[in-house]
mmCIF file with all atom_site columns, C-alpha atoms in Angstrom:
data_model
loop_
_atom_site.group_PDB
_atom_site.id
_atom_site.type_symbol
_atom_site.label_atom_id
_atom_site.label_alt_id
_atom_site.label_comp_id
_atom_site.label_asym_id
_atom_site.label_entity_id
_atom_site.label_seq_id
_atom_site.pdbx_PDB_ins_code
_atom_site.Cartn_x
_atom_site.Cartn_y
_atom_site.Cartn_z
_atom_site.occupancy
_atom_site.B_iso_or_equiv
_atom_site.pdbx_formal_charge
_atom_site.auth_seq_id
_atom_site.auth_comp_id
_atom_site.auth_asym_id
_atom_site.auth_atom_id
_atom_site.pdbx_PDB_model_num
ATOM 1   C CA . MET A 1 1   ? 126.204 39.885 152.649 1.00 40.00 ? 1   MET A CA 1
ATOM 2   C CA . THR A 1 2   ? 126.675 43.563 151.818 1.00 43.00 ? 2   THR A CA 1
ATOM 3   C CA . GLY A 1 3   ? 123.929 46.036 152.671 1.00 42.00 ? 3   GLY A CA 1
ATOM 4   C CA . ILE A 1 4   ? 123.295 48.399 149.739 1.00 37.00 ? 4   ILE A CA 1
ATOM 5   C CA . GLY A 1 5   ? 120.584 50.959 150.428 1.00 51.00 ? 5   GLY A CA 1
ATOM 6   C CA . GLU A 1 6   ? 117.254 49.186 150.293 1.00 75.00 ? 6   GLU A CA 1
ATOM 7   C CA . SER A 1 7   ? 118.855 45.908 149.129 1.00 83.00 ? 7   SER A CA 1
ATOM 8   C CA . TYR A 1 8   ? 120.834 43.333 151.050 1.00 90.00 ? 8   TYR A CA 1
ATOM 9   C CA . TRP A 1 9   ? 122.810 40.796 149.029 1.00 92.00 ? 9   TRP A CA 1
ATOM 10  C CA . ILE A 1 10  ? 122.726 37.279 150.457 1.00 93.00 ? 10  ILE A CA 1
ATOM 11  C CA . LEU A 1 11  ? 126.090 35.812 149.535 1.00 91.00 ? 11  LEU A CA 1
ATOM 12  C CA . SER A 1 12  ? 127.622 33.660 152.273 1.00 93.00 ? 12  SER A CA 1
ATOM 13  C CA . GLY A 1 13  ? 127.249 29.895 152.440 1.00 93.00 ? 13  GLY A CA 1
ATOM 14  C CA . ASP A 1 14  ? 125.836 30.133 155.981 1.00 94.00 ? 14  ASP A CA 1
ATOM 15  C CA . GLN A 1 15  ? 123.138 32.521 154.786 1.00 95.00 ? 15  GLN A CA 1
ATOM 16  C CA . LEU A 1 16  ? 122.261 30.364 151.798 1.00 96.00 ? 16  LEU A CA 1
ATOM 17  C CA . ASP A 1 17  ? 122.090 27.233 153.957 1.00 95.00 ? 17  ASP A CA 1
ATOM 18  C CA . CYS A 1 18  ? 119.860 29.071 156.435 1.00 95.00 ? 18  CYS A CA 1
ATOM 19  C CA . LEU A 1 19  ? 117.341 29.789 153.664 1.00 95.00 ? 19  LEU A CA 1
ATOM 20  C CA . ALA A 1 20  ? 116.916 26.104 152.791 1.00 95.00 ? 20  ALA A CA 1
ATOM 21  C CA . SER A 1 21  ? 113.962 26.118 155.235 1.00 95.00 ? 21  SER A CA 1
ATOM 22  C CA . SER A 1 22  ? 110.573 27.256 153.943 1.00 93.00 ? 22  SER A CA 1
ATOM 23  C CA . ARG A 1 23  ? 109.598 28.295 157.480 1.00 94.00 ? 23  ARG A CA 1
ATOM 24  C CA . ARG A 1 24  ? 112.683 30.511 157.798 1.00 95.00 ? 24  ARG A CA 1
ATOM 25  C CA . GLN A 1 25  ? 111.925 31.999 154.380 1.00 94.00 ? 25  GLN A CA 1
ATOM 26  C CA . ALA A 1 26  ? 108.359 32.761 155.504 1.00 93.00 ? 26  ALA A CA 1
ATOM 27  C CA . ILE A 1 27  ? 109.583 34.360 158.748 1.00 95.00 ? 27  ILE A CA 1
ATOM 28  C CA . LEU A 1 28  ? 112.185 36.390 156.862 1.00 94.00 ? 28  LEU A CA 1
ATOM 29  C CA . ASP A 1 29  ? 109.497 37.587 154.418 1.00 91.00 ? 29  ASP A CA 1
ATOM 30  C CA . LEU A 1 30  ? 107.259 38.677 157.300 1.00 91.00 ? 30  LEU A CA 1
ATOM 31  C CA . ILE A 1 31  ? 110.080 40.511 159.063 1.00 92.00 ? 31  ILE A CA 1
ATOM 32  C CA . ALA A 1 32  ? 111.107 42.256 155.829 1.00 88.00 ? 32  ALA A CA 1
ATOM 33  C CA . THR A 1 33  ? 107.495 43.272 155.133 1.00 86.00 ? 33  THR A CA 1
ATOM 34  C CA . PHE A 1 34  ? 106.198 44.180 158.600 1.00 87.00 ? 34  PHE A CA 1
ATOM 35  C CA . GLY A 1 35  ? 109.372 44.749 160.659 1.00 86.00 ? 35  GLY A CA 1
ATOM 36  C CA . PRO A 1 36  ? 110.406 45.663 163.143 1.00 92.00 ? 36  PRO A CA 1
ATOM 37  C CA . VAL A 1 37  ? 108.255 42.938 164.696 1.00 94.00 ? 37  VAL A CA 1
ATOM 38  C CA . SER A 1 38  ? 108.295 40.779 167.822 1.00 95.00 ? 38  SER A CA 1
ATOM 39  C CA . ALA A 1 39  ? 108.070 37.000 168.028 1.00 95.00 ? 39  ALA A CA 1
ATOM 40  C CA . ASP A 1 40  ? 104.454 37.432 169.188 1.00 94.00 ? 40  ASP A CA 1
ATOM 41  C CA . ASP A 1 41  ? 103.725 39.527 166.083 1.00 94.00 ? 41  ASP A CA 1
ATOM 42  C CA . LEU A 1 42  ? 105.312 36.848 163.894 1.00 95.00 ? 42  LEU A CA 1
ATOM 43  C CA . ALA A 1 43  ? 103.322 34.077 165.587 1.00 95.00 ? 43  ALA A CA 1
ATOM 44  C CA . ARG A 1 44  ? 100.100 36.032 164.970 1.00 92.00 ? 44  ARG A CA 1
ATOM 45  C CA . LEU A 1 45  ? 100.998 36.790 161.336 1.00 90.00 ? 45  LEU A CA 1
ATOM 46  C CA . SER A 1 46  ? 102.205 33.270 160.482 1.00 90.00 ? 46  SER A CA 1
ATOM 47  C CA . GLY A 1 47  ? 100.171 30.946 162.677 1.00 90.00 ? 47  GLY A CA 1
ATOM 48  C CA . MET A 1 48  ? 103.413 29.339 163.885 1.00 93.00 ? 48  MET A CA 1
ATOM 49  C CA . ARG A 1 49  ? 104.099 28.683 167.568 1.00 95.00 ? 49  ARG A CA 1
ATOM 50  C CA . ARG A 1 50  ? 106.313 31.208 169.385 1.00 93.00 ? 50  ARG A CA 1
ATOM 51  C CA . THR A 1 51  ? 108.831 28.483 170.241 1.00 94.00 ? 51  THR A CA 1
ATOM 52  C CA . THR A 1 52  ? 109.144 27.671 166.531 1.00 95.00 ? 52  THR A CA 1
ATOM 53  C CA . ILE A 1 53  ? 109.536 31.369 165.724 1.00 96.00 ? 53  ILE A CA 1
ATOM 54  C CA . TYR A 1 54  ? 112.311 31.764 168.311 1.00 95.00 ? 54  TYR A CA 1
ATOM 55  C CA . GLN A 1 55  ? 114.201 28.719 166.978 1.00 96.00 ? 55  GLN A CA 1
ATOM 56  C CA . HIS A 1 56  ? 114.150 30.062 163.426 1.00 96.00 ? 56  HIS A CA 1
ATOM 57  C CA . ILE A 1 57  ? 114.947 33.651 164.451 1.00 96.00 ? 57  ILE A CA 1
ATOM 58  C CA . ALA A 1 58  ? 118.032 32.396 166.300 1.00 96.00 ? 58  ALA A CA 1
ATOM 59  C CA . LYS A 1 59  ? 119.297 30.752 163.101 1.00 97.00 ? 59  LYS A CA 1
ATOM 60  C CA . LEU A 1 60  ? 118.415 33.776 160.939 1.00 97.00 ? 60  LEU A CA 1
ATOM 61  C CA . GLU A 1 61  ? 120.096 36.108 163.423 1.00 96.00 ? 61  GLU A CA 1
ATOM 62  C CA . SER A 1 62  ? 123.205 33.902 163.576 1.00 96.00 ? 62  SER A CA 1
ATOM 63  C CA . ALA A 1 63  ? 123.448 34.053 159.763 1.00 96.00 ? 63  ALA A CA 1
ATOM 64  C CA . GLY A 1 64  ? 123.101 37.853 159.796 1.00 95.00 ? 64  GLY A CA 1
ATOM 65  C CA . LEU A 1 65  ? 119.759 37.799 157.968 1.00 95.00 ? 65  LEU A CA 1
ATOM 66  C CA . VAL A 1 66  ? 117.805 39.198 160.935 1.00 96.00 ? 66  VAL A CA 1
ATOM 67  C CA . LEU A 1 67  ? 118.872 41.883 163.393 1.00 95.00 ? 67  LEU A CA 1
ATOM 68  C CA . ALA A 1 68  ? 117.641 42.780 166.874 1.00 93.00 ? 68  ALA A CA 1
ATOM 69  C CA . SER A 1 69  ? 116.179 46.270 166.571 1.00 91.00 ? 69  SER A CA 1
ATOM 70  C CA . GLY A 1 70  ? 115.023 47.434 169.964 1.00 89.00 ? 70  GLY A CA 1
ATOM 71  C CA . GLN A 1 71  ? 112.199 46.449 172.235 1.00 89.00 ? 71  GLN A CA 1
ATOM 72  C CA . LYS A 1 72  ? 108.556 47.202 172.808 1.00 89.00 ? 72  LYS A CA 1
ATOM 73  C CA . GLY A 1 73  ? 106.634 47.123 176.048 1.00 84.00 ? 73  GLY A CA 1
ATOM 74  C CA . SER A 1 74  ? 108.095 47.371 179.503 1.00 81.00 ? 74  SER A CA 1
ATOM 75  C CA . GLY A 1 75  ? 108.837 45.260 182.538 1.00 83.00 ? 75  GLY A CA 1
ATOM 76  C CA . PRO A 1 76  ? 108.015 41.568 182.254 1.00 84.00 ? 76  PRO A CA 1
ATOM 77  C CA . LYS A 1 77  ? 106.082 42.222 179.013 1.00 86.00 ? 77  LYS A CA 1
ATOM 78  C CA . THR A 1 78  ? 109.113 43.596 177.171 1.00 89.00 ? 78  THR A CA 1
ATOM 79  C CA . GLU A 1 79  ? 109.491 42.020 173.738 1.00 93.00 ? 79  GLU A CA 1
ATOM 80  C CA . GLN A 1 80  ? 112.535 41.989 171.466 1.00 94.00 ? 80  GLN A CA 1
ATOM 81  C CA . LEU A 1 81  ? 111.910 43.466 168.011 1.00 96.00 ? 81  LEU A CA 1
ATOM 82  C CA . TYR A 1 82  ? 113.519 42.103 164.846 1.00 96.00 ? 82  TYR A CA 1
ATOM 83  C CA . GLN A 1 83  ? 114.167 43.545 161.406 1.00 94.00 ? 83  GLN A CA 1
ATOM 84  C CA . THR A 1 84  ? 116.046 42.569 158.269 1.00 93.00 ? 84  THR A CA 1
ATOM 85  C CA . PRO A 1 85  ? 119.168 44.452 157.131 1.00 92.00 ? 85  PRO A CA 1
ATOM 86  C CA . ALA A 1 86  ? 117.071 45.853 154.235 1.00 87.00 ? 86  ALA A CA 1
ATOM 87  C CA . ARG A 1 87  ? 113.554 45.323 152.921 1.00 81.00 ? 87  ARG A CA 1
ATOM 88  C CA . ARG A 1 88  ? 114.825 43.709 149.714 1.00 83.00 ? 88  ARG A CA 1
ATOM 89  C CA . MET A 1 89  ? 116.771 40.555 150.508 1.00 87.00 ? 89  MET A CA 1
ATOM 90  C CA . ARG A 1 90  ? 118.429 39.536 147.244 1.00 88.00 ? 90  ARG A CA 1
ATOM 91  C CA . LEU A 1 91  ? 119.933 36.288 145.929 1.00 89.00 ? 91  LEU A CA 1
ATOM 92  C CA . ALA A 1 92  ? 120.791 37.249 142.335 1.00 88.00 ? 92  ALA A CA 1
ATOM 93  C CA . LYS A 1 93  ? 124.546 37.493 142.906 1.00 90.00 ? 93  LYS A CA 1
ATOM 94  C CA . ALA A 1 94  ? 124.583 34.092 144.644 1.00 92.00 ? 94  ALA A CA 1
ATOM 95  C CA . LEU A 1 95  ? 122.731 32.604 141.655 1.00 90.00 ? 95  LEU A CA 1
ATOM 96  C CA . ASP A 1 96  ? 125.576 33.711 139.411 1.00 91.00 ? 96  ASP A CA 1
ATOM 97  C CA . ASP A 1 97  ? 128.137 31.581 141.298 1.00 93.00 ? 97  ASP A CA 1
ATOM 98  C CA . ASP A 1 98  ? 128.042 27.919 140.209 1.00 93.00 ? 98  ASP A CA 1
ATOM 99  C CA . ARG A 1 99  ? 129.574 26.875 143.555 1.00 94.00 ? 99  ARG A CA 1
ATOM 100 C CA . ASN A 1 100 ? 126.213 27.749 145.134 1.00 94.00 ? 100 ASN A CA 1
ATOM 101 C CA . ALA A 1 101 ? 124.198 25.319 142.970 1.00 94.00 ? 101 ALA A CA 1
ATOM 102 C CA . ALA A 1 102 ? 123.382 22.812 145.735 1.00 95.00 ? 102 ALA A CA 1
ATOM 103 C CA . SER A 1 103 ? 122.364 25.533 148.198 1.00 95.00 ? 103 SER A CA 1
ATOM 104 C CA . ILE A 1 104 ? 120.307 27.366 145.580 1.00 95.00 ? 104 ILE A CA 1
ATOM 105 C CA . ASN A 1 105 ? 118.508 24.120 144.681 1.00 94.00 ? 105 ASN A CA 1
ATOM 106 C CA . ARG A 1 106 ? 117.594 23.582 148.358 1.00 95.00 ? 106 ARG A CA 1
ATOM 107 C CA . ILE A 1 107 ? 116.396 27.197 148.631 1.00 95.00 ? 107 ILE A CA 1
ATOM 108 C CA . ALA A 1 108 ? 114.251 26.794 145.489 1.00 95.00 ? 108 ALA A CA 1
ATOM 109 C CA . ALA A 1 109 ? 112.703 23.574 146.832 1.00 95.00 ? 109 ALA A CA 1
ATOM 110 C CA . ALA A 1 110 ? 111.866 25.320 150.120 1.00 94.00 ? 110 ALA A CA 1
ATOM 111 C CA . LEU A 1 111 ? 110.457 28.324 148.245 1.00 94.00 ? 111 LEU A CA 1
ATOM 112 C CA . LEU A 1 112 ? 108.171 26.075 146.218 1.00 95.00 ? 112 LEU A CA 1
ATOM 113 C CA . ARG A 1 113 ? 107.013 24.257 149.383 1.00 94.00 ? 113 ARG A CA 1
ATOM 114 C CA . GLN A 1 114 ? 106.109 27.640 150.867 1.00 92.00 ? 114 GLN A CA 1
ATOM 115 C CA . THR A 1 115 ? 104.327 28.585 147.643 1.00 93.00 ? 115 THR A CA 1
ATOM 116 C CA . GLN A 1 116 ? 102.259 25.404 147.908 1.00 94.00 ? 116 GLN A CA 1
ATOM 117 C CA . ARG A 1 117 ? 101.307 26.383 151.479 1.00 92.00 ? 117 ARG A CA 1
ATOM 118 C CA . ASP A 1 118 ? 100.380 29.868 150.241 1.00 92.00 ? 118 ASP A CA 1
ATOM 119 C CA . ILE A 1 119 ? 98.100  28.391 147.552 1.00 94.00 ? 119 ILE A CA 1
ATOM 120 C CA . GLU A 1 120 ? 96.503  25.990 150.080 1.00 94.00 ? 120 GLU A CA 1
ATOM 121 C CA . ALA A 1 121 ? 95.815  28.882 152.465 1.00 92.00 ? 121 ALA A CA 1
ATOM 122 C CA . GLY A 1 122 ? 94.549  31.059 149.618 1.00 93.00 ? 122 GLY A CA 1
ATOM 123 C CA . MET A 1 123 ? 92.074  28.391 148.534 1.00 94.00 ? 123 MET A CA 1
ATOM 124 C CA . VAL A 1 124 ? 90.279  28.588 151.891 1.00 95.00 ? 124 VAL A CA 1
ATOM 125 C CA . SER A 1 125 ? 90.762  32.309 152.517 1.00 93.00 ? 125 SER A CA 1
ATOM 126 C CA . GLY A 1 126 ? 87.705  34.469 152.873 1.00 93.00 ? 126 GLY A CA 1
ATOM 127 C CA . ARG A 1 127 ? 89.635  37.094 150.865 1.00 92.00 ? 127 ARG A CA 1
ATOM 128 C CA . LYS A 1 128 ? 90.136  34.775 147.855 1.00 94.00 ? 128 LYS A CA 1
ATOM 129 C CA . THR A 1 129 ? 89.503  36.376 144.469 1.00 94.00 ? 129 THR A CA 1
ATOM 130 C CA . ALA A 1 130 ? 90.302  34.054 141.566 1.00 94.00 ? 130 ALA A CA 1
ATOM 131 C CA . LEU A 1 131 ? 88.716  36.084 138.761 1.00 94.00 ? 131 LEU A CA 1
ATOM 132 C CA . GLY A 1 132 ? 88.670  39.727 137.724 1.00 94.00 ? 132 GLY A CA 1
ATOM 133 C CA . PRO A 1 133 ? 90.938  42.746 138.042 1.00 93.00 ? 133 PRO A CA 1
ATOM 134 C CA . GLU A 1 134 ? 91.611  42.214 141.776 1.00 92.00 ? 134 GLU A CA 1
ATOM 135 C CA . THR A 1 135 ? 92.588  38.547 141.470 1.00 93.00 ? 135 THR A CA 1
ATOM 136 C CA . ASN A 1 136 ? 94.773  37.484 144.394 1.00 92.00 ? 136 ASN A CA 1
ATOM 137 C CA . LEU A 1 137 ? 94.890  33.719 143.817 1.00 93.00 ? 137 LEU A CA 1
ATOM 138 C CA . LEU A 1 138 ? 96.425  32.253 140.692 1.00 92.00 ? 138 LEU A CA 1
ATOM 139 C CA . PHE A 1 139 ? 99.348  30.264 139.421 1.00 89.00 ? 139 PHE A CA 1
ATOM 140 C CA . HIS A 1 140 ? 100.784 29.700 135.974 1.00 90.00 ? 140 HIS A CA 1
ATOM 141 C CA . ARG A 1 141 ? 103.703 27.974 134.342 1.00 88.00 ? 141 ARG A CA 1
ATOM 142 C CA . PHE A 1 142 ? 104.673 29.378 130.990 1.00 86.00 ? 142 PHE A CA 1
ATOM 143 C CA . VAL A 1 143 ? 107.143 27.613 128.715 1.00 89.00 ? 143 VAL A CA 1
ATOM 144 C CA . GLY A 1 144 ? 108.237 29.335 125.552 1.00 89.00 ? 144 GLY A CA 1
ATOM 145 C CA . THR A 1 145 ? 111.103 31.014 123.834 1.00 90.00 ? 145 THR A CA 1
ATOM 146 C CA . ALA A 1 146 ? 112.387 34.544 124.316 1.00 90.00 ? 146 ALA A CA 1
ATOM 147 C CA . SER A 1 147 ? 114.779 36.583 122.230 1.00 90.00 ? 147 SER A CA 1
ATOM 148 C CA . GLY A 1 148 ? 117.337 38.703 124.062 1.00 92.00 ? 148 GLY A CA 1
ATOM 149 C CA . GLU A 1 149 ? 115.049 41.706 123.570 1.00 95.00 ? 149 GLU A CA 1
ATOM 150 C CA . ASN A 1 150 ? 112.019 39.857 124.945 1.00 94.00 ? 150 ASN A CA 1
ATOM 151 C CA . LEU A 1 151 ? 114.020 38.507 127.887 1.00 94.00 ? 151 LEU A CA 1
ATOM 152 C CA . THR A 1 152 ? 115.085 42.054 128.714 1.00 95.00 ? 152 THR A CA 1
ATOM 153 C CA . GLU A 1 153 ? 111.419 43.130 128.646 1.00 96.00 ? 153 GLU A CA 1
ATOM 154 C CA . ILE A 1 154 ? 110.367 40.174 130.822 1.00 94.00 ? 154 ILE A CA 1
ATOM 155 C CA . ASN A 1 155 ? 112.989 41.105 133.397 1.00 93.00 ? 155 ASN A CA 1
ATOM 156 C CA . ARG A 1 156 ? 111.943 44.766 133.285 1.00 95.00 ? 156 ARG A CA 1
ATOM 157 C CA . LYS A 1 157 ? 108.351 43.778 133.995 1.00 95.00 ? 157 LYS A CA 1
ATOM 158 C CA . ILE A 1 158 ? 109.441 41.538 136.883 1.00 92.00 ? 158 ILE A CA 1
ATOM 159 C CA . GLU A 1 159 ? 111.329 44.516 138.340 1.00 89.00 ? 159 GLU A CA 1
ATOM 160 C CA . GLU A 1 160 ? 108.181 46.647 137.942 1.00 91.00 ? 160 GLU A CA 1
ATOM 161 C CA . LEU A 1 161 ? 106.163 44.007 139.777 1.00 90.00 ? 161 LEU A CA 1
ATOM 162 C CA . LYS A 1 162 ? 108.687 43.902 142.626 1.00 84.00 ? 162 LYS A CA 1
ATOM 163 C CA . ALA A 1 163 ? 108.638 47.715 142.812 1.00 82.00 ? 163 ALA A CA 1
ATOM 164 C CA . LEU A 1 164 ? 104.841 47.635 143.222 1.00 83.00 ? 164 LEU A CA 1
ATOM 165 C CA . ILE A 1 165 ? 105.154 45.279 146.182 1.00 80.00 ? 165 ILE A CA 1
ATOM 166 C CA . TYR A 1 166 ? 108.088 47.085 147.806 1.00 73.00 ? 166 TYR A CA 1
ATOM 167 C CA . THR A 1 167 ? 106.567 50.575 147.511 1.00 67.00 ? 167 THR A CA 1
ATOM 168 C CA . GLU A 1 168 ? 103.365 49.692 149.342 1.00 57.00 ? 168 GLU A CA 1
ATOM 169 C CA . THR A 1 169 ? 103.389 50.141 153.089 1.00 65.00 ? 169 THR A CA 1
ATOM 170 C CA . PRO A 1 170 ? 102.117 47.112 155.026 1.00 63.00 ? 170 PRO A CA 1
ATOM 171 C CA . ALA A 1 171 ? 99.037  48.995 156.248 1.00 61.00 ? 171 ALA A CA 1
ATOM 172 C CA . ALA A 1 172 ? 98.097  50.050 152.692 1.00 68.00 ? 172 ALA A CA 1
ATOM 173 C CA . GLY A 1 173 ? 96.658  46.725 151.579 1.00 73.00 ? 173 GLY A CA 1
ATOM 174 C CA . GLN A 1 174 ? 96.077  43.062 152.172 1.00 78.00 ? 174 GLN A CA 1
ATOM 175 C CA . PRO A 1 175 ? 99.062  40.698 152.298 1.00 81.00 ? 175 PRO A CA 1
ATOM 176 C CA . ILE A 1 176 ? 99.742  38.636 149.165 1.00 86.00 ? 176 ILE A CA 1
ATOM 177 C CA . ALA A 1 177 ? 102.597 36.330 148.241 1.00 88.00 ? 177 ALA A CA 1
ATOM 178 C CA . ILE A 1 178 ? 104.041 36.288 144.742 1.00 89.00 ? 178 ILE A CA 1
ATOM 179 C CA . THR A 1 179 ? 106.561 33.639 143.712 1.00 91.00 ? 179 THR A CA 1
ATOM 180 C CA . ILE A 1 180 ? 108.557 34.069 140.540 1.00 90.00 ? 180 ILE A CA 1
ATOM 181 C CA . ALA A 1 181 ? 110.871 31.411 139.153 1.00 90.00 ? 181 ALA A CA 1
ATOM 182 C CA . MET A 1 182 ? 112.548 31.499 135.765 1.00 88.00 ? 182 MET A CA 1
ATOM 183 C CA . ALA A 1 183 ? 115.130 29.112 134.392 1.00 90.00 ? 183 ALA A CA 1
ATOM 184 C CA . PRO A 1 184 ? 116.645 28.252 131.048 1.00 89.00 ? 184 PRO A CA 1
ATOM 185 C CA . VAL A 1 185 ? 115.437 24.767 130.120 1.00 86.00 ? 185 VAL A CA 1
ATOM 186 C CA . ASP A 1 186 ? 116.898 22.321 127.640 1.00 82.00 ? 186 ASP A CA 1
ATOM 187 C CA . ARG A 1 187 ? 113.930 19.964 127.952 1.00 71.00 ? 187 ARG A CA 1
ATOM 188 C CA . VAL A 1 188 ? 110.392 20.785 128.974 1.00 64.00 ? 188 VAL A CA 1
#
């Protein structure tokens, strides 16, 4: 729940519970990427109805994950703008607390539902590229072993990937969604 520069640490139970919805996760991602944005902007970007957007924004705002950030337009066409406390909304510290296990499991399930929607949309997108250096549609599950040194390198590369996404400005390219999940497994 503490804002740290470009990162905001999601720590409270209310915030974690709020993220158990794939729709709220998708809205939060859009606000973090394109914000400040209005509910109309979010409806256009997501394909969701404005009433749905407003319901989810109210919950995100109540949990402190979204902030009102001014208005655009004037008179009867004035629209509230929303932004996130920081572009990088982070869960890593919450993952480290075993008391959050049930909430984290619900968040992961919602994240994977949203990933499935992303893949479904990507399959019918006119921008789909499944082969070559500009591939924008793929999924993999890798199971293997990693020494401490290799795990450190894997995590470094994940951080590099996140830096590539977070350094681009929204107007600089086409939107893509990347989902990363890693877990120690005792059985495959």
